[in-house]
Amino acid sequence: MQITSRKLALAALFAGAIWASPFAGFAQEENLPPPPRNETDRGGKKPDGKHQGERKGEGKGGGERRENDPSQYTIGQATSDNAQLHTIAFSGLAFITGDYGASTFIPPGKVCDFFGFQYMRDIDTAGKGHNPIFLNRVAGNVLHILNREQRALLEKSARQEAVQLRLLAEMRFPLIKAFYRELNNDIPSGSKGLNKDAVMRYVGEIFAFDAQLSYRRAQIFGQLVASFTPEQKAWLAKMKFGDFKTWPDIDVETYKLPRGTEKLVNVAYMTYASEFFSWYGGSAEADTYFCPERHGTYFGGFYMKDMPAMGKRDFDISTSVTGDSGKEFLNILKGDQRNNIIAIPDMQRKDLQEIIDLRRTIAVELRKFLKGGQADREKVITLGRRYGSLDGEMSYFYATAFAKVNRSLTNEQRKTLAKLRGLEGYTSAPAYIYSDPVRQEVKLPDSNHFFFPESKFAGVAK
C-alpha cells in the first residue's frame, strides 16, 4: 500500500476553497437547494460543562463511576485536568509500548463527529453505549422506517463518502510516522526535533477535510428529514435519545448492504443511519460534546482499549480502562519522567477551551440543514481548519513529552509498562484504515517536513 504526496495533496484540495472532486455525482450535488423548512430539532440532555463529576478511573483519584448517571458526562468533565491527564497518560502508555500500526487504528466514529452520537452513547441509561449492539440497534430502527428511496439516498452517499473517508484515514499516516521518528530520536540532520508549526498546519488540513465531509453528511441528513412522513416522525419520537431500552429490537441484518459490498461503504452506511438519529433526536450541545480521548488520536490508545472487543457482537468495553491504566502509567514513571506528562493539561488548557467554542459554532451551523436552511460550507471548513491546528498543537505537546519519557526509561520500567499494556498475544497490522487492517507494507512519502519550518523545507514530499 503506497500513500503518495499526490494523494495527500488531493485530500487537501477537497478541503480547500476550490471544489474539484473527481468522484462522479459528488460535486454536482454539492449545491443542492435547501429542503423544505422543517422545525424538528428535539433537544437532548444538555452537556453544558457545569457539572464536574468524574468517570470511573478518569476522574479525581480514579474513583468509582456512578453507573448510568448521565450527569457525569459533560464537556466540563471531559476537559477537567484529571480526565485529561489520565487520558494523555493512557496514550503515552499505548505509544511507548505499541508500534506504528497500532497507532493508526481509530474508530470511524471519531471522525466527522458533530452529530451527537458520542454523547448519546456516553449517557445511555441502559449502559449499552459502548457495546457493539448499541450502534446496530439504533441503525436498525432508522433503516427500518426508511422507504426504498430514502435508503438509496444513504447508500449512494455512503458509497461516495467511503472514498473520502479512506483518504482522511491515510492523511494521518505520515503524521504518525513523524511522531514515531520523534519517539525513537530519528531526527533529520539539521533539525532539533518536531516543528510545532509544521504539525499544526498539517493537522489543520486533516480537520478541514473532516469538516468538508461533515458538511456533506449534514446536508444529506437535512434532505432525509425533509422527506419524512408523519408515521416516520412518530416512530422516531418514541425512541428516546440516550435510552437504549426504548429502541425496538430490530434486526439490522435485514437492512445491511449486499454481501460483498466494500467494508468502508458498509461502515459509512451504518454510520449514516446511526448518527442520523443522534442528530435528529439530540441538540447542538450534544453535537459539541466530546469524550476525553477525542483529541491527539495518533498514539495507539484506541487500539489498546478497543482491540479486545473486535469481532465480538456483545462486548462491553470497560469505562475505567483508560483512567486506571493512565494513572498506573504515571505511578511507574519517576521524577522528571512524570513531570513531562503532568505539565500537559496546563499547556493545552487554552486550546481545549477554544475547541469547545469551535465545535459549538460548527454544530450550530450544520444544524441549519435540519431546520430546512443552508449551512455556510466555507465557514465550516475554515472553522475545521482552525480546530485541527489546535489538535495539532496538543498532539505536538503529547509526542514530544512521550519522546522525552521514552528516552529515559529503564529496562525494568519497560518490562512493567509492557505488562500494563495487557495485550499479550495481539499483533498489530502494518496499518489500519480505521479498524480495518492493511495487510501489506505501507509506503509513505518523506516525513522530514514535520521537522522543519515551512520556509526551510518548501516543496517537500514531491
Short mmCIF file of C-alpha atoms in Angstrom, two decimals:
data_model
loop_
_atom_site.label_atom_id
_atom_site.label_comp_id
_atom_site.label_asym_id
_atom_site.label_seq_id
_atom_site.Cartn_x
_atom_site.Cartn_y
_atom_site.Cartn_z
CA MET A 1 0.00 0.00 0.00
CA GLN A 2 1.50 3.31 -1.06
CA ILE A 3 0.48 6.71 0.32
CA THR A 4 1.69 9.29 -2.17
CA SER A 5 2.17 13.01 -1.77
CA ARG A 6 -0.16 13.43 -4.74
CA LYS A 7 -2.92 11.57 -2.92
CA LEU A 8 -2.47 13.67 0.22
CA ALA A 9 -2.46 16.86 -1.84
CA LEU A 10 -5.74 15.76 -3.39
CA ALA A 11 -7.25 15.35 0.05
CA ALA A 12 -6.09 18.84 0.99
CA LEU A 13 -7.68 20.17 -2.19
CA PHE A 14 -11.03 18.69 -1.15
CA ALA A 15 -10.90 20.80 1.99
CA GLY A 16 -9.82 24.00 0.24
CA ALA A 17 -11.84 26.77 -1.28
CA ILE A 18 -11.93 25.10 -4.72
CA TRP A 19 -14.33 22.18 -5.06
CA ALA A 20 -12.83 19.79 -7.60
CA SER A 21 -13.97 16.29 -6.73
CA PRO A 22 -13.11 13.59 -9.28
CA PHE A 23 -15.80 11.32 -7.87
CA ALA A 24 -18.88 11.06 -10.04
CA GLY A 25 -22.00 12.69 -8.70
CA PHE A 26 -20.42 14.28 -5.64
CA ALA A 27 -19.57 17.74 -6.94
CA GLN A 28 -22.83 18.02 -8.85
CA GLU A 29 -24.80 17.52 -5.66
CA GLU A 30 -22.78 19.98 -3.59
CA ASN A 31 -25.10 22.95 -4.12
CA LEU A 32 -28.46 21.29 -3.82
CA PRO A 33 -31.29 23.69 -2.99
CA PRO A 34 -32.25 23.66 0.69
CA PRO A 35 -35.03 21.21 1.59
CA PRO A 36 -38.44 22.49 2.68
CA ARG A 37 -38.41 24.01 6.13
CA ASN A 38 -38.88 21.55 8.97
CA GLU A 39 -38.75 22.58 12.59
CA THR A 40 -37.78 19.20 14.01
CA ASP A 41 -34.93 19.79 16.46
CA ARG A 42 -35.63 17.99 19.65
CA GLY A 43 -33.34 18.85 22.48
CA GLY A 44 -31.37 16.12 24.15
CA LYS A 45 -29.92 16.26 27.63
CA LYS A 46 -27.59 19.23 27.80
CA PRO A 47 -23.88 18.57 28.37
CA ASP A 48 -23.28 22.15 29.46
CA GLY A 49 -19.99 21.52 31.19
CA LYS A 50 -21.09 22.90 34.55
CA HIS A 51 -21.04 19.57 36.34
CA GLN A 52 -17.56 18.40 37.31
CA GLY A 53 -18.37 14.77 38.14
CA GLU A 54 -15.74 12.22 37.14
CA ARG A 55 -15.82 8.92 35.33
CA LYS A 56 -14.58 5.80 36.97
CA GLY A 57 -10.84 5.74 36.59
CA GLU A 58 -10.82 9.03 34.67
CA GLY A 59 -11.80 11.33 37.46
CA LYS A 60 -10.44 12.53 40.71
CA GLY A 61 -8.35 9.79 42.20
CA GLY A 62 -9.87 7.24 39.80
CA GLY A 63 -12.99 6.90 41.94
CA GLU A 64 -15.99 4.80 41.06
CA ARG A 65 -18.21 5.94 38.23
CA ARG A 66 -21.88 6.30 39.09
CA GLU A 67 -23.44 3.73 36.80
CA ASN A 68 -25.89 5.02 34.20
CA ASP A 69 -25.71 8.58 35.55
CA PRO A 70 -25.92 10.93 32.54
CA SER A 71 -24.97 13.99 34.59
CA GLN A 72 -21.34 12.91 34.85
CA TYR A 73 -20.76 13.10 31.08
CA THR A 74 -20.13 16.76 30.35
CA ILE A 75 -17.61 18.85 28.46
CA GLY A 76 -16.51 20.12 31.85
CA GLN A 77 -15.67 16.58 32.92
CA ALA A 78 -14.03 15.75 29.59
CA THR A 79 -11.74 18.77 29.81
CA SER A 80 -11.03 18.56 33.54
CA ASP A 81 -7.37 18.22 34.47
CA ASN A 82 -7.78 14.73 35.91
CA ALA A 83 -9.68 13.33 32.95
CA GLN A 84 -7.22 14.86 30.51
CA LEU A 85 -4.13 13.84 32.48
CA HIS A 86 -5.13 10.19 32.77
CA THR A 87 -6.22 10.04 29.13
CA ILE A 88 -2.95 11.59 27.94
CA ALA A 89 -1.04 9.17 30.16
CA PHE A 90 -3.00 6.28 28.64
CA SER A 91 -1.96 7.48 25.18
CA GLY A 92 1.63 7.68 26.36
CA LEU A 93 1.49 4.09 27.58
CA ALA A 94 -0.01 2.97 24.25
CA PHE A 95 2.54 4.91 22.19
CA ILE A 96 5.66 3.81 24.08
CA THR A 97 4.64 0.14 24.32
CA GLY A 98 2.99 -0.07 20.89
CA ASP A 99 4.04 0.38 17.29
CA TYR A 100 3.23 2.35 14.18
CA GLY A 101 0.42 0.06 13.02
CA ALA A 102 -1.41 0.17 16.34
CA SER A 103 -1.23 3.97 16.34
CA THR A 104 -3.06 4.22 13.01
CA PHE A 105 -6.10 2.41 14.50
CA ILE A 106 -9.05 4.73 15.14
CA PRO A 107 -12.80 4.02 15.39
CA PRO A 108 -14.68 5.57 12.45
CA GLY A 109 -16.94 7.36 14.94
CA LYS A 110 -14.01 9.57 15.98
CA VAL A 111 -14.07 11.47 12.69
CA CYS A 112 -16.86 13.72 11.36
CA ASP A 113 -18.24 13.65 14.90
CA PHE A 114 -20.55 16.67 15.01
CA PHE A 115 -23.77 14.65 15.24
CA GLY A 116 -24.18 13.86 18.94
CA PHE A 117 -23.51 10.14 18.74
CA GLN A 118 -20.67 10.17 21.28
CA TYR A 119 -22.85 11.95 23.83
CA MET A 120 -25.81 9.65 23.17
CA ARG A 121 -23.71 6.56 23.80
CA ASP A 122 -21.98 8.01 26.87
CA ILE A 123 -25.23 8.92 28.64
CA ASP A 124 -27.16 5.79 27.70
CA THR A 125 -29.22 4.90 30.75
CA ALA A 126 -29.10 1.21 29.87
CA GLY A 127 -25.30 1.25 29.94
CA LYS A 128 -25.07 -0.18 26.42
CA GLY A 129 -23.45 2.81 24.74
CA HIS A 130 -20.06 1.12 24.37
CA ASN A 131 -21.38 -2.26 23.28
CA PRO A 132 -21.48 -3.13 19.54
CA ILE A 133 -25.22 -3.86 19.76
CA PHE A 134 -25.85 -0.16 20.53
CA LEU A 135 -24.99 1.04 17.03
CA ASN A 136 -26.73 -1.92 15.40
CA ARG A 137 -29.93 -1.29 17.34
CA VAL A 138 -30.21 2.42 16.52
CA ALA A 139 -29.17 1.92 12.89
CA GLY A 140 -31.65 -0.93 12.53
CA ASN A 141 -34.51 1.29 13.67
CA VAL A 142 -33.61 4.12 11.34
CA LEU A 143 -33.19 1.83 8.32
CA HIS A 144 -36.42 0.03 9.24
CA ILE A 145 -38.56 3.16 8.97
CA LEU A 146 -36.94 4.49 5.79
CA ASN A 147 -38.52 3.72 2.45
CA ARG A 148 -36.57 2.35 -0.50
CA GLU A 149 -35.77 5.78 -1.94
CA GLN A 150 -34.55 7.12 1.42
CA ARG A 151 -32.31 4.10 1.99
CA ALA A 152 -31.00 4.52 -1.55
CA LEU A 153 -30.02 8.10 -0.71
CA LEU A 154 -27.98 6.87 2.26
CA GLU A 155 -26.40 4.09 0.22
CA LYS A 156 -25.40 6.43 -2.60
CA SER A 157 -23.94 8.89 -0.11
CA ALA A 158 -22.10 6.14 1.74
CA ARG A 159 -20.52 4.89 -1.48
CA GLN A 160 -19.37 8.38 -2.35
CA GLU A 161 -18.12 9.17 1.14
CA ALA A 162 -16.21 5.91 1.53
CA VAL A 163 -13.55 7.12 -0.90
CA GLN A 164 -13.04 10.32 1.04
CA LEU A 165 -13.08 8.51 4.38
CA ARG A 166 -10.20 6.37 3.16
CA LEU A 167 -8.27 9.48 2.15
CA LEU A 168 -8.97 11.02 5.56
CA ALA A 169 -7.54 7.94 7.29
CA GLU A 170 -4.49 7.90 5.02
CA MET A 171 -3.75 11.56 5.73
CA ARG A 172 -2.97 10.52 9.31
CA PHE A 173 -0.25 8.05 8.31
CA PRO A 174 2.70 10.40 7.57
CA LEU A 175 1.98 12.38 10.75
CA ILE A 176 2.05 9.25 12.89
CA LYS A 177 5.27 8.21 11.20
CA ALA A 178 6.80 11.56 12.16
CA PHE A 179 5.66 11.12 15.74
CA TYR A 180 7.37 7.72 15.89
CA ARG A 181 10.52 9.24 14.47
CA GLU A 182 10.44 11.74 17.34
CA LEU A 183 9.84 8.92 19.83
CA ASN A 184 12.82 6.95 18.54
CA ASN A 185 15.08 10.01 18.17
CA ASP A 186 15.19 9.52 14.39
CA ILE A 187 15.58 13.24 13.75
CA PRO A 188 16.65 14.57 10.31
CA SER A 189 20.02 16.24 10.11
CA GLY A 190 19.77 19.96 10.81
CA SER A 191 16.61 19.66 12.94
CA LYS A 192 16.22 19.73 16.70
CA GLY A 193 13.01 17.69 16.54
CA LEU A 194 9.38 18.05 15.54
CA ASN A 195 8.39 21.51 14.35
CA LYS A 196 5.21 22.61 16.09
CA ASP A 197 4.04 24.91 13.28
CA ALA A 198 4.52 22.17 10.67
CA VAL A 199 2.45 19.74 12.75
CA MET A 200 -0.28 22.34 13.33
CA ARG A 201 -0.54 23.19 9.63
CA TYR A 202 -0.78 19.55 8.62
CA VAL A 203 -3.39 18.57 11.18
CA GLY A 204 -5.32 21.70 10.23
CA GLU A 205 -5.72 20.26 6.73
CA ILE A 206 -6.84 16.89 8.12
CA PHE A 207 -9.58 18.57 10.12
CA ALA A 208 -10.56 20.87 7.26
CA PHE A 209 -11.17 17.76 5.16
CA ASP A 210 -13.11 16.22 8.06
CA ALA A 211 -15.25 19.37 8.21
CA GLN A 212 -15.99 19.09 4.48
CA LEU A 213 -17.24 15.53 4.92
CA SER A 214 -19.28 16.58 7.96
CA TYR A 215 -20.90 19.35 5.95
CA ARG A 216 -21.92 16.90 3.24
CA ARG A 217 -23.25 14.44 5.81
CA ALA A 218 -25.41 17.12 7.44
CA GLN A 219 -26.69 18.11 4.02
CA ILE A 220 -27.83 14.55 3.35
CA PHE A 221 -29.46 14.34 6.78
CA GLY A 222 -31.38 17.52 6.05
CA GLN A 223 -32.71 16.03 2.81
CA LEU A 224 -33.79 12.94 4.69
CA VAL A 225 -35.70 14.89 7.33
CA ALA A 226 -37.47 16.93 4.68
CA SER A 227 -38.84 13.73 3.12
CA PHE A 228 -40.22 12.20 6.33
CA THR A 229 -43.84 11.15 6.66
CA PRO A 230 -45.83 11.68 9.88
CA GLU A 231 -45.55 7.95 10.56
CA GLN A 232 -41.78 8.03 10.34
CA LYS A 233 -41.60 11.01 12.69
CA ALA A 234 -43.90 9.25 15.14
CA TRP A 235 -41.69 6.16 15.23
CA LEU A 236 -38.57 8.21 15.97
CA ALA A 237 -40.43 10.25 18.59
CA LYS A 238 -40.94 7.06 20.62
CA MET A 239 -37.19 6.38 20.66
CA LYS A 240 -35.64 8.35 23.49
CA PHE A 241 -32.24 9.92 22.98
CA GLY A 242 -29.82 8.16 25.32
CA ASP A 243 -32.14 5.32 26.35
CA PHE A 244 -31.37 2.07 24.56
CA LYS A 245 -34.30 0.37 26.33
CA THR A 246 -36.82 2.45 24.35
CA TRP A 247 -35.50 1.31 20.98
CA PRO A 248 -37.36 -1.65 19.41
CA ASP A 249 -35.20 -4.71 18.82
CA ILE A 250 -34.92 -4.51 15.04
CA ASP A 251 -32.69 -6.96 13.20
CA VAL A 252 -30.30 -4.68 11.34
CA GLU A 253 -29.05 -7.59 9.21
CA THR A 254 -32.23 -7.29 7.14
CA TYR A 255 -31.24 -3.81 6.03
CA LYS A 256 -27.50 -4.11 5.55
CA LEU A 257 -25.98 -3.69 2.11
CA PRO A 258 -25.50 -6.80 -0.06
CA ARG A 259 -22.78 -9.28 0.78
CA GLY A 260 -19.56 -8.34 -0.97
CA THR A 261 -20.01 -4.60 -0.50
CA GLU A 262 -16.73 -2.87 0.33
CA LYS A 263 -16.25 -2.74 4.08
CA LEU A 264 -15.76 1.02 4.26
CA VAL A 265 -19.00 1.54 2.32
CA ASN A 266 -20.79 -0.59 4.91
CA VAL A 267 -19.17 1.41 7.71
CA ALA A 268 -20.29 4.69 6.15
CA TYR A 269 -23.81 3.37 5.57
CA MET A 270 -24.23 2.23 9.18
CA THR A 271 -22.67 5.45 10.42
CA TYR A 272 -25.15 7.49 8.42
CA ALA A 273 -28.06 5.52 9.86
CA SER A 274 -26.91 5.64 13.49
CA GLU A 275 -25.69 9.23 13.54
CA PHE A 276 -28.81 10.44 11.82
CA PHE A 277 -30.85 9.54 14.88
CA SER A 278 -28.42 11.09 17.38
CA TRP A 279 -28.52 14.30 15.33
CA TYR A 280 -32.28 14.27 14.79
CA GLY A 281 -33.04 13.47 18.42
CA GLY A 282 -30.25 15.46 20.01
CA SER A 283 -29.14 19.08 20.24
CA ALA A 284 -26.30 21.42 19.34
CA GLU A 285 -24.84 20.88 22.81
CA ALA A 286 -24.86 17.11 22.29
CA ASP A 287 -23.07 17.69 18.96
CA THR A 288 -20.49 19.89 20.70
CA TYR A 289 -19.68 17.30 23.37
CA PHE A 290 -16.57 15.16 23.14
CA CYS A 291 -15.03 12.49 25.32
CA PRO A 292 -11.58 12.99 26.92
CA GLU A 293 -9.80 10.87 24.28
CA ARG A 294 -11.23 12.75 21.26
CA HIS A 295 -8.03 14.70 20.57
CA GLY A 296 -4.49 13.60 19.91
CA THR A 297 -5.69 10.33 18.38
CA TYR A 298 -2.35 9.36 16.83
CA PHE A 299 -0.77 7.32 19.62
CA GLY A 300 -2.49 3.93 19.69
CA GLY A 301 -4.81 4.36 22.67
CA PHE A 302 -7.84 3.21 20.72
CA TYR A 303 -6.06 0.04 19.62
CA MET A 304 -5.07 -0.76 23.18
CA LYS A 305 -8.58 -0.18 24.50
CA ASP A 306 -10.76 -1.49 21.68
CA MET A 307 -8.86 -4.45 20.25
CA PRO A 308 -10.22 -6.98 22.81
CA ALA A 309 -13.75 -6.10 21.61
CA MET A 310 -13.04 -6.52 17.90
CA GLY A 311 -15.13 -9.23 16.28
CA LYS A 312 -17.35 -9.67 19.31
CA ARG A 313 -21.05 -8.89 18.97
CA ASP A 314 -21.85 -8.29 22.64
CA PHE A 315 -18.83 -6.93 24.49
CA ASP A 316 -18.87 -4.05 26.96
CA ILE A 317 -15.66 -2.03 26.80
CA SER A 318 -14.73 -1.01 30.33
CA THR A 319 -15.21 2.68 31.08
CA SER A 320 -12.38 2.51 33.62
CA VAL A 321 -9.56 1.12 31.50
CA THR A 322 -8.32 4.48 30.20
CA GLY A 323 -8.24 6.19 33.57
CA ASP A 324 -6.93 3.24 35.55
CA SER A 325 -4.14 2.39 33.12
CA GLY A 326 -3.23 6.04 32.68
CA LYS A 327 -2.96 6.52 36.41
CA GLU A 328 -0.80 3.41 36.77
CA PHE A 329 1.46 4.60 33.93
CA LEU A 330 2.11 7.79 35.89
CA ASN A 331 2.84 5.76 39.03
CA ILE A 332 5.53 3.79 37.17
CA LEU A 333 7.27 6.97 35.97
CA LYS A 334 9.77 8.79 38.15
CA GLY A 335 10.54 12.45 38.79
CA ASP A 336 11.08 14.34 35.52
CA GLN A 337 9.51 11.50 33.55
CA ARG A 338 6.22 12.05 35.34
CA ASN A 339 6.57 15.83 35.25
CA ASN A 340 6.73 15.77 31.43
CA ILE A 341 3.20 14.33 31.38
CA ILE A 342 1.75 16.23 34.33
CA ALA A 343 2.64 19.55 32.68
CA ILE A 344 0.49 18.93 29.60
CA PRO A 345 -3.04 19.75 30.90
CA ASP A 346 -1.96 23.28 31.73
CA MET A 347 -0.16 23.67 28.40
CA GLN A 348 -3.27 22.71 26.40
CA ARG A 349 -5.89 24.45 28.53
CA LYS A 350 -6.45 27.39 26.17
CA ASP A 351 -6.58 25.08 23.16
CA LEU A 352 -9.31 22.95 24.72
CA GLN A 353 -11.42 25.97 25.61
CA GLU A 354 -11.20 27.30 22.06
CA ILE A 355 -12.03 23.85 20.71
CA ILE A 356 -15.29 23.85 22.67
CA ASP A 357 -16.26 27.15 21.08
CA LEU A 358 -15.27 25.97 17.60
CA ARG A 359 -17.20 22.72 17.91
CA ARG A 360 -20.28 24.54 19.13
CA THR A 361 -20.12 27.03 16.23
CA ILE A 362 -19.72 24.22 13.70
CA ALA A 363 -22.57 22.25 15.28
CA VAL A 364 -24.94 25.22 15.19
CA GLU A 365 -24.03 25.93 11.57
CA LEU A 366 -24.60 22.33 10.45
CA ARG A 367 -27.97 22.20 12.22
CA LYS A 368 -29.30 24.77 9.77
CA PHE A 369 -29.81 21.83 7.41
CA LEU A 370 -32.00 20.10 9.99
CA LYS A 371 -34.29 23.14 10.11
CA GLY A 372 -34.55 23.43 6.34
CA GLY A 373 -31.86 26.06 5.91
CA GLN A 374 -28.47 26.20 4.21
CA ALA A 375 -25.20 25.99 6.16
CA ASP A 376 -22.15 28.00 5.12
CA ARG A 377 -19.69 25.49 3.68
CA GLU A 378 -16.66 27.77 3.70
CA LYS A 379 -17.32 28.81 7.28
CA VAL A 380 -17.47 25.17 8.40
CA ILE A 381 -14.23 24.29 6.61
CA THR A 382 -12.40 27.35 7.93
CA LEU A 383 -13.50 26.56 11.48
CA GLY A 384 -12.49 22.94 10.95
CA ARG A 385 -9.01 24.01 9.85
CA ARG A 386 -8.55 26.11 12.97
CA TYR A 387 -9.85 23.21 15.07
CA GLY A 388 -7.25 20.95 13.50
CA SER A 389 -4.40 23.35 14.14
CA LEU A 390 -5.30 23.26 17.86
CA ASP A 391 -5.46 19.47 17.83
CA GLY A 392 -2.07 19.57 16.11
CA GLU A 393 -0.59 21.75 18.82
CA MET A 394 -1.87 19.46 21.57
CA SER A 395 -0.60 16.41 19.68
CA TYR A 396 2.81 18.07 19.40
CA PHE A 397 2.81 18.50 23.18
CA TYR A 398 1.99 14.82 23.59
CA ALA A 399 4.50 13.48 21.07
CA THR A 400 7.43 15.49 22.40
CA ALA A 401 6.61 14.66 26.02
CA PHE A 402 6.27 10.95 25.26
CA ALA A 403 9.62 11.03 23.45
CA LYS A 404 11.32 12.59 26.47
CA VAL A 405 9.88 9.90 28.72
CA ASN A 406 10.84 7.12 26.33
CA ARG A 407 14.49 8.21 26.17
CA SER A 408 14.86 7.96 29.95
CA LEU A 409 13.07 4.68 30.72
CA THR A 410 14.97 1.89 32.41
CA ASN A 411 14.75 -1.71 31.22
CA GLU A 412 12.75 -2.57 34.32
CA GLN A 413 10.24 0.21 33.63
CA ARG A 414 9.85 -1.01 30.04
CA LYS A 415 9.04 -4.53 31.23
CA THR A 416 6.47 -3.19 33.71
CA LEU A 417 4.85 -0.99 31.06
CA ALA A 418 4.67 -3.88 28.58
CA LYS A 419 2.80 -5.90 31.17
CA LEU A 420 0.46 -2.98 31.90
CA ARG A 421 -0.37 -2.77 28.19
CA GLY A 422 -2.23 -6.05 28.63
CA LEU A 423 -2.34 -7.21 25.01
CA GLU A 424 -0.25 -10.35 25.14
CA GLY A 425 -0.89 -12.43 22.05
CA TYR A 426 -2.06 -9.48 19.92
CA THR A 427 -0.06 -8.42 16.87
CA SER A 428 -0.99 -5.24 15.07
CA ALA A 429 -1.28 -4.97 11.30
CA PRO A 430 1.19 -2.74 9.42
CA ALA A 431 -1.57 -0.10 9.43
CA TYR A 432 -5.33 0.31 9.78
CA ILE A 433 -7.93 2.14 7.76
CA TYR A 434 -9.94 2.94 10.87
CA SER A 435 -10.32 -0.53 12.40
CA ASP A 436 -9.78 -2.47 9.16
CA PRO A 437 -6.25 -3.93 8.91
CA VAL A 438 -3.99 -3.17 5.96
CA ARG A 439 -2.02 -6.35 5.49
CA GLN A 440 0.69 -5.16 3.11
CA GLU A 441 3.56 -2.86 3.97
CA VAL A 442 2.63 0.83 3.93
CA LYS A 443 4.93 3.02 1.85
CA LEU A 444 4.83 6.64 2.97
CA PRO A 445 6.11 9.87 1.46
CA ASP A 446 9.05 11.59 3.13
CA SER A 447 8.17 12.91 6.59
CA ASN A 448 11.11 15.29 7.04
CA HIS A 449 8.86 18.31 6.56
CA PHE A 450 7.37 17.76 10.01
CA PHE A 451 10.77 18.64 11.48
CA PHE A 452 11.44 21.99 9.82
CA PRO A 453 9.77 25.39 9.44
CA GLU A 454 7.93 25.74 6.15
CA SER A 455 10.39 28.33 4.85
CA LYS A 456 13.29 25.88 5.29
CA PHE A 457 11.56 22.92 3.72
CA ALA A 458 9.42 24.27 0.89
CA GLY A 459 8.50 21.74 -1.76
CA VAL A 460 8.99 18.64 0.35
CA ALA A 461 7.39 15.29 -0.48
CA LYS A 462 7.48 15.56 -4.25
#
